[in-house]
XYZ file of C-alpha atoms in Angstrom:
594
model
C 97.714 -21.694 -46.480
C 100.558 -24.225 -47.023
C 101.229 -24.277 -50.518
C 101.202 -20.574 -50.824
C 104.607 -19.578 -52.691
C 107.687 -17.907 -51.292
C 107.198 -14.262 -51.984
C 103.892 -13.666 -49.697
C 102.411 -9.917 -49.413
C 99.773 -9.130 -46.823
C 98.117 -5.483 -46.624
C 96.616 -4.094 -44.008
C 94.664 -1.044 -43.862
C 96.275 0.252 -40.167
C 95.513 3.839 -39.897
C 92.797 4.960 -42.301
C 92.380 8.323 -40.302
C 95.904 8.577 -40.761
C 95.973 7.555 -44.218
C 98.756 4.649 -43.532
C 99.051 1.335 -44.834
C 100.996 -1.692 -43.160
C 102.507 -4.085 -45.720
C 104.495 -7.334 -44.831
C 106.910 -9.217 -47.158
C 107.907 -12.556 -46.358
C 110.804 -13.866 -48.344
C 111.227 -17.334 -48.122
C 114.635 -17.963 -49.901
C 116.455 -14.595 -49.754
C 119.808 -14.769 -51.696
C 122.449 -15.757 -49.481
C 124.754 -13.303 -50.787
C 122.612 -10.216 -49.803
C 119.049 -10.080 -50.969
C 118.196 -6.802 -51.933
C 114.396 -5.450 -52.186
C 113.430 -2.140 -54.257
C 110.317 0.154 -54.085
C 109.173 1.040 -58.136
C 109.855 4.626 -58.997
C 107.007 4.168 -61.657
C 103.770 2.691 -62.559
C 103.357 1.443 -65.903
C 101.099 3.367 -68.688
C 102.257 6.723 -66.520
C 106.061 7.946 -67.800
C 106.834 9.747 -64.744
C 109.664 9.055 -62.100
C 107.140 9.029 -59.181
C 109.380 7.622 -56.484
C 107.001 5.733 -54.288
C 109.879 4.984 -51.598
C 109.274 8.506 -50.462
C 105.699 7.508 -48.526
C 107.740 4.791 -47.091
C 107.477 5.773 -43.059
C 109.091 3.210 -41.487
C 111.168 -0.350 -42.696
C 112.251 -3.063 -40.505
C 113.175 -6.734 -41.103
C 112.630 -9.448 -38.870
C 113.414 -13.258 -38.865
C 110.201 -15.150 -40.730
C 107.611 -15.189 -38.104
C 109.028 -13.169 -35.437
C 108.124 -9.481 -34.615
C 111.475 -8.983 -31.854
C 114.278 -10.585 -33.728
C 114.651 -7.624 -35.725
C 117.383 -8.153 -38.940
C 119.989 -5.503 -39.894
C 118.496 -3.714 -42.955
C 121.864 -1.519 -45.064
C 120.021 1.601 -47.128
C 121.709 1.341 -50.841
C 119.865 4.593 -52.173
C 116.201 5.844 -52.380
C 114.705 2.618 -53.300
C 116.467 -0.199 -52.212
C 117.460 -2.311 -49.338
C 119.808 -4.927 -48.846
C 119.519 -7.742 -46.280
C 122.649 -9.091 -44.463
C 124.195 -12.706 -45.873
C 122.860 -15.700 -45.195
C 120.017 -14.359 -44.030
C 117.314 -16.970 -43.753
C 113.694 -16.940 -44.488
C 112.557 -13.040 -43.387
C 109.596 -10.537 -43.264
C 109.930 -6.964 -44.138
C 107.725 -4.659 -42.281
C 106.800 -1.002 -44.014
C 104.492 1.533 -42.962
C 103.279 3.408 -46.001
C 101.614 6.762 -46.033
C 99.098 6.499 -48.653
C 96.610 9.938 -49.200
C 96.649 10.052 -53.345
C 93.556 9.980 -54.824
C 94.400 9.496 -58.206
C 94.283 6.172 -60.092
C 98.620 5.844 -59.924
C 99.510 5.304 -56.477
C 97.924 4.718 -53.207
C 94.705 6.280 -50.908
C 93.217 5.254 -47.573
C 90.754 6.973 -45.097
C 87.914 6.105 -43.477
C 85.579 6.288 -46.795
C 87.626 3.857 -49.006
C 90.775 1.990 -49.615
C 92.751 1.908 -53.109
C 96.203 1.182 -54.016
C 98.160 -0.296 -56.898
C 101.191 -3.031 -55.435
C 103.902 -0.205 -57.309
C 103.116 1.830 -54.192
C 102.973 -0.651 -51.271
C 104.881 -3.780 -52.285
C 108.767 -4.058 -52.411
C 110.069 -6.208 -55.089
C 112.681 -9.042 -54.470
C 115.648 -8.768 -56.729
C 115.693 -11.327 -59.018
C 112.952 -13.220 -57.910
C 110.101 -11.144 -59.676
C 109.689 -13.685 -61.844
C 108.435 -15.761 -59.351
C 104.924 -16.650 -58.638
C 103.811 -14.595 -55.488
C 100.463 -13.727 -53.084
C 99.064 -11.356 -51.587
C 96.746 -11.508 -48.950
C 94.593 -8.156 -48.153
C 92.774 -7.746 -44.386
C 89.948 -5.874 -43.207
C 90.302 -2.554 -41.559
C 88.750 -2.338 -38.236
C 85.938 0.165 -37.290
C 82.136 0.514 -37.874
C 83.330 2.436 -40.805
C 84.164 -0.764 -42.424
C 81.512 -3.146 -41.658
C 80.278 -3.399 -45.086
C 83.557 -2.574 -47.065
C 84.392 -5.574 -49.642
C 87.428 -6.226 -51.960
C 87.215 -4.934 -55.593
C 90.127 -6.087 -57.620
C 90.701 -8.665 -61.110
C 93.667 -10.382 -59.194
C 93.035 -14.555 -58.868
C 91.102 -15.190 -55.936
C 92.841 -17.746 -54.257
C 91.081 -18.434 -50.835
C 88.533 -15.706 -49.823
C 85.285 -14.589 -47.814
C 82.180 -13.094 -48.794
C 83.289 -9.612 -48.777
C 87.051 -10.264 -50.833
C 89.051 -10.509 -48.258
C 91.907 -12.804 -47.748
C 94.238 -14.471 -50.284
C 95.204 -13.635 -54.058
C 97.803 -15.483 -56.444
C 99.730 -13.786 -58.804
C 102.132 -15.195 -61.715
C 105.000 -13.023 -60.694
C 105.872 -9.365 -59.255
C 104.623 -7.548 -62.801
C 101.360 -9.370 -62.456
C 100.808 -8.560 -59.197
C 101.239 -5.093 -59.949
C 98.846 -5.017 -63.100
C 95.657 -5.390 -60.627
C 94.386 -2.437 -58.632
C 92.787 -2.765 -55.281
C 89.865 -1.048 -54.597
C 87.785 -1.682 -50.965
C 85.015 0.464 -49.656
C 81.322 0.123 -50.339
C 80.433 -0.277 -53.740
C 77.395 0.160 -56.805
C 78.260 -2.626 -59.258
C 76.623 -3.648 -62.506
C 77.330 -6.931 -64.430
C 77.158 -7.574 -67.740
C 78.117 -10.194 -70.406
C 80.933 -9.759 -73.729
C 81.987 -12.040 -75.848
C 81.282 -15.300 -73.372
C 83.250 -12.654 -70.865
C 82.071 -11.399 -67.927
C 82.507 -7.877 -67.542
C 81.704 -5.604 -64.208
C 81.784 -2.056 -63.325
C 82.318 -1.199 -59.569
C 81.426 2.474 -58.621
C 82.591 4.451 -55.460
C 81.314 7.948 -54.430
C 77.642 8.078 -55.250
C 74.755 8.245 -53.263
C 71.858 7.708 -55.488
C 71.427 4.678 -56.952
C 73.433 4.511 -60.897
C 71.415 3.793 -63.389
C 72.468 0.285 -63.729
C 70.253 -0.840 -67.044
C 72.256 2.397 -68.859
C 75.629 1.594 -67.969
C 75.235 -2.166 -68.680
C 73.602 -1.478 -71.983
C 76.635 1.183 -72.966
C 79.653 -0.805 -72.128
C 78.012 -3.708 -73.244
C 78.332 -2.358 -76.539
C 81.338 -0.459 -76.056
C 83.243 -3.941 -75.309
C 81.916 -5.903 -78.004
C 82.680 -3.707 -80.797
C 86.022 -3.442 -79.575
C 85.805 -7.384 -78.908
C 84.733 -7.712 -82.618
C 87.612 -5.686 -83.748
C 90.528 -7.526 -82.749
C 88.695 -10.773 -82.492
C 86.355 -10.661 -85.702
C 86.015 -14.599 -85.905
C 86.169 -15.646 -82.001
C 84.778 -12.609 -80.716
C 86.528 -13.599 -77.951
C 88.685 -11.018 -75.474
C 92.203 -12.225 -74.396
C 91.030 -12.222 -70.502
C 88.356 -14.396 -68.569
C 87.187 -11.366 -67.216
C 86.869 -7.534 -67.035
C 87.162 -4.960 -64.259
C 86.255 -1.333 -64.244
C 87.166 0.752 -61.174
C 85.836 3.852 -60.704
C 86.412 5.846 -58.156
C 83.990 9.287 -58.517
C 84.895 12.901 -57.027
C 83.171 16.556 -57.402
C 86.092 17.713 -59.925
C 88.597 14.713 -61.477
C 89.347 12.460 -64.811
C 91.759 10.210 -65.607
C 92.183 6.234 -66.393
C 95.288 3.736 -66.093
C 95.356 0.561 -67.793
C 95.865 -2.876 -66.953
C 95.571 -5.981 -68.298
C 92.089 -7.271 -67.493
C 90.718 -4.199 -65.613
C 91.308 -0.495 -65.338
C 90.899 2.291 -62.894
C 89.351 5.221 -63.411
C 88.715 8.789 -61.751
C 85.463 10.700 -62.623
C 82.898 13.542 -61.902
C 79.787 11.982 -60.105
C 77.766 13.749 -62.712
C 79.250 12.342 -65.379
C 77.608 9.048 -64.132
C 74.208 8.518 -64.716
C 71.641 8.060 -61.479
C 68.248 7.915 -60.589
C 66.892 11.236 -59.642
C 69.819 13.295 -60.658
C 69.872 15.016 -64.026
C 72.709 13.895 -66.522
C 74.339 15.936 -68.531
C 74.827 13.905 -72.086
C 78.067 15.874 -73.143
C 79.863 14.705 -69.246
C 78.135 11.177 -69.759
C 79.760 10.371 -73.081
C 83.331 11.746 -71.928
C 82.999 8.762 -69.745
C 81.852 6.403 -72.291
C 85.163 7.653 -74.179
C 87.529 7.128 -71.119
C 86.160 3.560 -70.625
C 86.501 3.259 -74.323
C 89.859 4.214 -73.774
C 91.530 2.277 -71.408
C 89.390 -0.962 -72.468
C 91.242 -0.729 -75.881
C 94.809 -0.445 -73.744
C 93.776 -4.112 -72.857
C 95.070 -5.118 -76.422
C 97.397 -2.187 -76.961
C 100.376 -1.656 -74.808
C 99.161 -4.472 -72.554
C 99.844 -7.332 -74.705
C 100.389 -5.250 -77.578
C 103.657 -3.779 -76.362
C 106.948 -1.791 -77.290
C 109.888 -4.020 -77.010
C 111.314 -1.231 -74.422
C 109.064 -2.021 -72.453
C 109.965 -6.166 -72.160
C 110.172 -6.121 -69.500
C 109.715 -2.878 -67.585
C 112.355 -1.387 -65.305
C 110.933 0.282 -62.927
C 113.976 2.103 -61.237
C 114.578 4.216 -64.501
C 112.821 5.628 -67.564
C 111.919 3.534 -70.241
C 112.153 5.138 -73.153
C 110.022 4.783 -76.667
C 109.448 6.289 -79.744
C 106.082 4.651 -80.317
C 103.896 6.277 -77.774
C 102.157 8.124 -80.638
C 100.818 5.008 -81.585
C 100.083 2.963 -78.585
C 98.246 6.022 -77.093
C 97.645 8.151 -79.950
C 96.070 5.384 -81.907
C 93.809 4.147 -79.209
C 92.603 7.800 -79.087
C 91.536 7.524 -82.489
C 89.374 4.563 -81.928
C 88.182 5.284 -78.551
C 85.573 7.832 -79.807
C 85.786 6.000 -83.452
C 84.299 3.349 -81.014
C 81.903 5.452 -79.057
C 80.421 5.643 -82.724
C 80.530 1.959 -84.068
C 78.833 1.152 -81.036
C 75.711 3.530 -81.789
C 76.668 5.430 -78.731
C 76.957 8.960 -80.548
C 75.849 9.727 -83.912
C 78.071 10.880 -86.901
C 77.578 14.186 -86.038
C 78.648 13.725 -82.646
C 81.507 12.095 -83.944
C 82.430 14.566 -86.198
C 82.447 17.109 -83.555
C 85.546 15.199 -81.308
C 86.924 14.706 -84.141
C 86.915 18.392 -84.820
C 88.042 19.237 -81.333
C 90.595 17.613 -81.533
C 92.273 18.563 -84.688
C 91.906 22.150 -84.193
C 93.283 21.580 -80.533
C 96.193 20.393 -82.097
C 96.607 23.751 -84.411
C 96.099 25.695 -81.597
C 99.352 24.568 -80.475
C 102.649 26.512 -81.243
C 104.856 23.572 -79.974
C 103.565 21.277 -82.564
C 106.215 23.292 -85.132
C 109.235 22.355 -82.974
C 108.808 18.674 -81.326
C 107.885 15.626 -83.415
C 105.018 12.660 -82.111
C 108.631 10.418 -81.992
C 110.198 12.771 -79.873
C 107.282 14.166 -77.991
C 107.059 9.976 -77.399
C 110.483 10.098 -76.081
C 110.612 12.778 -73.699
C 107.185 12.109 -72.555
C 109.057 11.627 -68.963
C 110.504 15.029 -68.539
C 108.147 17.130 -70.909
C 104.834 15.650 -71.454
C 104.441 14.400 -68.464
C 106.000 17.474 -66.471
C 103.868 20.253 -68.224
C 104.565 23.668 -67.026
C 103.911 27.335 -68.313
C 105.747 27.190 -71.160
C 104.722 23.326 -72.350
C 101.741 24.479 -75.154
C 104.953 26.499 -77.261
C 107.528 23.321 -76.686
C 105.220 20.211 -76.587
C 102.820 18.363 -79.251
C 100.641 15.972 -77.771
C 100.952 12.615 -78.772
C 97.744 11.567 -77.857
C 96.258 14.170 -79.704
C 98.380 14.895 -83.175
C 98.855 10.960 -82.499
C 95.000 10.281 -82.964
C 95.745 12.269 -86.389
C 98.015 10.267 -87.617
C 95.971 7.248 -87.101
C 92.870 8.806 -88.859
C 95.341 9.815 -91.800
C 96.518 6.510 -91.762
C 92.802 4.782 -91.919
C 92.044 7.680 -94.988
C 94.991 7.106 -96.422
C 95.046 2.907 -96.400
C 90.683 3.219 -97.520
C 92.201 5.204 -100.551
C 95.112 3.284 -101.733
C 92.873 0.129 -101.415
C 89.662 1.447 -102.964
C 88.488 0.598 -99.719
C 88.761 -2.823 -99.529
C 91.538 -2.406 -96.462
C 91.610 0.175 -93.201
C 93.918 0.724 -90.469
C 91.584 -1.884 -88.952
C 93.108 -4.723 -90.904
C 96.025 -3.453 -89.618
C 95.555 -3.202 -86.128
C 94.539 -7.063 -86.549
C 97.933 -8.288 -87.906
C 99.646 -5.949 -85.617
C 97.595 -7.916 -82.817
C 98.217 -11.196 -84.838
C 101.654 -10.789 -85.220
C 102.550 -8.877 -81.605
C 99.536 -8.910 -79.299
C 98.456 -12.995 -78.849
C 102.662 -14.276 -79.257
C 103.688 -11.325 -76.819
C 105.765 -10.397 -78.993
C 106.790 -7.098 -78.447
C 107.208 -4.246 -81.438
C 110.633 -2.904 -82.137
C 111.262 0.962 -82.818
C 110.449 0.393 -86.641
C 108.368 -2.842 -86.133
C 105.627 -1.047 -87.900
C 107.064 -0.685 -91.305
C 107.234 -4.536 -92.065
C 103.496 -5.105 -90.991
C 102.042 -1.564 -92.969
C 104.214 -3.204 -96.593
C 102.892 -6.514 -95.394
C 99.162 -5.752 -95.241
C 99.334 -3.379 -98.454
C 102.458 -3.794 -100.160
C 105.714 -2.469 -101.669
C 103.302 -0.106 -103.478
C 102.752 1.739 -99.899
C 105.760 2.652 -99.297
C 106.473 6.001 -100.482
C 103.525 7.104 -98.826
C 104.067 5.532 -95.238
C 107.761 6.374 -95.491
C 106.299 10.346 -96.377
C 103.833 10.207 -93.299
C 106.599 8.889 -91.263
C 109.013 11.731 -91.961
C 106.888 14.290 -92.163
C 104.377 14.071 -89.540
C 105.716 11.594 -87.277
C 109.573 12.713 -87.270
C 109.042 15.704 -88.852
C 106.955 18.802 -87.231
C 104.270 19.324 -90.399
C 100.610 20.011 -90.163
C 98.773 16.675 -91.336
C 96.831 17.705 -94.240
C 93.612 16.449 -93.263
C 91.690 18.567 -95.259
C 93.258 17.320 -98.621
C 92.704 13.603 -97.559
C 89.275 14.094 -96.092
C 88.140 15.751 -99.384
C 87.447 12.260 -101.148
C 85.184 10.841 -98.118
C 81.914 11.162 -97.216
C 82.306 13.999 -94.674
C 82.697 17.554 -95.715
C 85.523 19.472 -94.733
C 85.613 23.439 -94.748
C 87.616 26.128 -92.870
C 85.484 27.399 -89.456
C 83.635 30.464 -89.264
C 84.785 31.828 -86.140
C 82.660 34.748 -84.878
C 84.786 38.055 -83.750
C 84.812 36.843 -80.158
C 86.318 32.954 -81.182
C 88.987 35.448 -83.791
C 90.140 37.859 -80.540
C 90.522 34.916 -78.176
C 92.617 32.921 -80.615
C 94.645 36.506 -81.720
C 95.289 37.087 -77.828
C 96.726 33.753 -77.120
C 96.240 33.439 -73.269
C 95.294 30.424 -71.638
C 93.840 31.188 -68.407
C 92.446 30.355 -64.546
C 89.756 31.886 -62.302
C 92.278 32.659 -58.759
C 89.603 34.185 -56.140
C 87.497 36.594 -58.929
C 90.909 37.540 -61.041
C 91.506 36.142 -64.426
C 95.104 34.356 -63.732
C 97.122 34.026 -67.399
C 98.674 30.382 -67.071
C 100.242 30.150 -70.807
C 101.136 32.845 -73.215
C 100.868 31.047 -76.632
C 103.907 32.040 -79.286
C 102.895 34.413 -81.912
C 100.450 35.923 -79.963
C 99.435 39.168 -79.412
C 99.372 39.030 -75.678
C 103.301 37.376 -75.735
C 104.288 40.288 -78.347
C 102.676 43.080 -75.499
C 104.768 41.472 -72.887
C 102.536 39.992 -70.963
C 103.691 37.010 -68.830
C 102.400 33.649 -67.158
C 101.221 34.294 -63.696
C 99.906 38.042 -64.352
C 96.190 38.998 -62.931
C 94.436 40.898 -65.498
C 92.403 43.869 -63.916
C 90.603 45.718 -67.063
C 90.748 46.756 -70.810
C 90.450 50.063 -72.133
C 89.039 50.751 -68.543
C 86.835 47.786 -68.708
C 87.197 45.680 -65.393
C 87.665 42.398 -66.240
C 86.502 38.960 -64.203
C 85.861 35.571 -65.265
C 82.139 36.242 -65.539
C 82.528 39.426 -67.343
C 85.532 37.999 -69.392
C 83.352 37.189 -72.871
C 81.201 40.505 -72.852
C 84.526 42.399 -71.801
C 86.134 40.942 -75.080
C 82.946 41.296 -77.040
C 83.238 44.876 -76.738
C 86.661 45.000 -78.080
C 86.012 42.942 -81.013
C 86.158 45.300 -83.439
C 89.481 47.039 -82.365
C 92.857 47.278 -84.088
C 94.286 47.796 -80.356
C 93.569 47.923 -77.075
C 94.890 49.078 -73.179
C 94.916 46.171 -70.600
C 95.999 46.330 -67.124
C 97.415 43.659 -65.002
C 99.337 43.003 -61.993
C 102.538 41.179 -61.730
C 104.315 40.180 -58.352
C 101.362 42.817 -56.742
C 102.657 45.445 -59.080
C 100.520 47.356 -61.415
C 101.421 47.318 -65.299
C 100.017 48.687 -68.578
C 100.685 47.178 -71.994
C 98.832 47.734 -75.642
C 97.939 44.996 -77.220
C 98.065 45.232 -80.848
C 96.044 42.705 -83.087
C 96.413 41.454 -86.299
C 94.839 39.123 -88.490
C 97.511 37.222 -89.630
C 98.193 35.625 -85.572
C 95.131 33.495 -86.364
C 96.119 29.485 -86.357
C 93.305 27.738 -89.304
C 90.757 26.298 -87.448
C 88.571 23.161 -89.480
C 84.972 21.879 -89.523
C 83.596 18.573 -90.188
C 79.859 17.722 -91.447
C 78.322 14.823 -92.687
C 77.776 14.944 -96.363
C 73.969 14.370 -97.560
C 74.688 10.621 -98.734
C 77.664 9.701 -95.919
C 76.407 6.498 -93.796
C 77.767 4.571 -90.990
C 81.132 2.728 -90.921
């Protein structure tokens, strides 16, 4: 194509049985000085150093056009290159090893393609801001014959299938479109004027098309009608969801006019197979999700990250609201869209907040700091993680709800956090305009006034700085929805005394977290131990409940485990006072839909 622009990309899939792509990068001005070209360590919307350069097998540069006049490439560190000076117009040649099959990086074999441009394309110092293509080829085999091109990047010149050229603004808009190829189950649908598609990999029956179309239909357009009361117009031309569906995975990224996702086949619903509603509506929730990212922390975004740097950290304070937030009204609109009933709702809701109590390391890291070190401790879990980390998705989602309560009752309920979630996307989502640490506090005093502020400063410092409970219970008690401590039975009461998380490791019961304050932490038991029986009782995952069961009613008890293949004995003493308040939520007699 003549008038494509001077940074070209073209993809190939090389070796899909062994799992490699082949990328070329044409530069048509380098800098004359030295131009240097850097693999991402990161993907936005996941705050881990990932270092893609590492599945970087081979790197060679070559004079534009020319696969003999090979170009001295100088290795600066991990993830950059520099070309010599004075150069002249040049292609980079990389072999990448791509075999992730999550929705962050790169996968290719002889069933599918995938990759997002942070693992496969180099960027070209100062010049990401300018416009660039990419152009994505067929892989050859049988295998492939009826593989096509998924992906919300602008078509620019391509064939039936998806194949060929794509145009992108610059290097962090190429990078905001994942590539999926393979054979694919799609299902169109219409909202707000938009369309909107879902493209489905890994089943063999046939989806239930009608269903899906019906459910995200709605899912879309109350989010559509959130944001965009008036319009009801979305800020893209069009809408993209991914999926990619396994026996055993979940997980989402965002971007800015599509997303990917990662699912159980039976959490999709097809003809013949039997759906489990529970699995179905987890779904529903992670499209919900990452279709809400589209407005916040894709255009809706923390100053930090304008623009990304994706050779270091970017740290925030805020990611208790741009994910905790969208948490909150992911289900919230799971529920506004007549997907679930109140009930339903009231349940997640539920789950959530006592998930959240459950967790010892909510008393020593705030939602700002948990935010902040998302990088090296959220996103880096290990054994220890439930006594040193609060989620800020989760305690996040709190907040939000505490917010909404609180803003309903200051107002008499003529405001929510819904008004404010408009002028937030007034005042930062359509200008781009990104939202400083304490951007917020200007916008709550400027939807509700001065007269707010002793109460947003007090949720700020005590919940969102500080390491308090929110007191959900108080501020529930003037809605419409009951609120009453749970009645746990004896077996819910031991499990939450003990204070073991655990795995099933071929028939043993494998302890992966000792909780603080427990009783199994205060009888010295460890992360990593295999529990073999208590008070004699041989214990395995399937007789784990009737095991415990039997022991309800104990003020102590033997258990046996092995540690490092040695065998140990330890009582575990109970008492009442280990057990973390766990809530309820009900629908009072008169409550009715929001």
């Amino acid at each position: 194509m003549a008038d494509l622009p001077a940074i070209q990309y073209t993809v190939w899939p090389a070796d899909p049985h062994g799992h490699r792509f082949q990328v070329k990068l044409h530069i048509a001005n380098p800098n004359p000085d030295g131009q240097v070209i850097k693999m991402p360590a990161w993907i936005p919307g996941s705050y881990l150093i990932r270092d893609f350069s590492k599945q970087i097998e081979a790197i060679d540069a070559y004079i534009a056009g020319s696969t003999k006049q090979k170009i001295a490439l100088e290795r600066i560190d991990n993830d950059r290159w520099r070309l010599p000076r004075n150069a002249g117009a040049v292609d980079i040649l990389t072999t990448v090893y791509a075999f992730d099959s999550s929705v962050r990086a790169a996968y290719l074999d002889t069933e599918r393609a995938f990759f997002n441009a942070t693992s496969l394309c180099l960027a070209v110092e100062g010049q990401e801001d300018l416009p660039c293509s990419l152009a994505i080829t067929p892989a050859e085999g049988a295998f492939a014959d009826h593989w096509t091109v998924q992906t919300s990047l602008r078509a620019a010149k391509t064939d039936k299938n998806g194949f060929g050229f794509y145009l992108a603004k610059n290097f962090d808009d190429l990078i905001d479109h994942p590539v999926a190829i393979g054979e694919f189950q799609t299902v169109q649908w219409m909202s707000g004027s938009v369309p909107h598609s879902i493209a489905i990999q890994g089943c063999i029956h046939p989806i239930d098309s009608a269903r899906l179309a019906q459910d995200l239909q709605a899912i879309c357009n109350s989010t559509i009608n959130l944001f965009e009361p008036k319009s009801k117009q979305p800020p893209f031309t069009h809408y993209l969801f991914l999926v990619n569906t396994v026996l055993n995975g979940y997980g989402g990224l965002e971007h800015r006019n599509s997303t990917a996702l990662l699912c159980r086949r039976d959490q999709i619903p097809q003809a013949n197979v039997p759906l489990e509603e529970d699995a179905y509506r987890e779904f529903l929730g992670l499209c919900s999700h990452e279709y809400f990212h589209a407005w916040l922390v894709k255009r809706i975004k923390p100053q930090a990250f304008q623009p990304y740097h994706l050779s270091q950290r970017n740290h925030t304070r805020l990611l208790w609201f741009f994910e905790g937030f969208t948490s909150y009204y992911d289900d919230l609109q799971l529920f506004r869209s007549k997907r679930i009933d109140l009930v339903t709702y009231l349940k997640l809701v539920t789950n959530n907040w006592n998930g959240v109590l459950r967790g010892p390391g909510r008393h020593k890291q705030s939602l700002a700091d948990s935010s902040f070190d998302a990088w090296t401790k959220y996103y880096q879990a290990d054994e220890n993680t439930p006594n040193a980390v609060v989620s800020y998705y989760g305690k996040g989602a709190l907040v939000a709800l505490g917010l909404d309560l609180q803003i309903r009752a200051f107002s008499s309920n003529k405001k929510s956090l819904d008004d404010l979630m408009r002028l937030i996307w007034q005042r930062h989502g359509i200008t781009l305009a990104g939202i400083g640490e304490d951007g917020l506090d200007q916008l709550i005093l400027q939807l509700l006034g001065n007269g707010f502020t002793k109460t947003w400063n007090e949720i700020k410092a005590r919940y969102i700085f500080g390491v308090e409970d929110i007191p959900l219970q108080k501020w529930i008690a003037s809605t419409l929805v009951r609120v009453k401590p749970k009645h746990q039975s004896s077996l819910e009461k031991l499990k939450l005394q003990l204070g073991i998380r655990h795995t099933d490791v071929n028939g043993w019961i494998k302890i992966t977290h000792i909780l603080d304050g427990g009783a199994a932490q205060a009888a010295g038991l460890a992360p990593g131990d295999l529990l073999a029986s208590m008070n004699g009782q041989r214990i395995t995952p399937t007789r784990w409940d009737s095991v415990l069961n039997s022991l309800a009613k104990e003020q102590s008890f033997a258990i046996l485990f092995y540690r490092d293949d040695l065998e140990h004995e330890r009582i575990v003493m109970l008492e009442s006072s280990q057990l973390p308040l766990q809530y309820e939520l009900s629908p009072s007699s008169d409550s009715k839909s929001n």
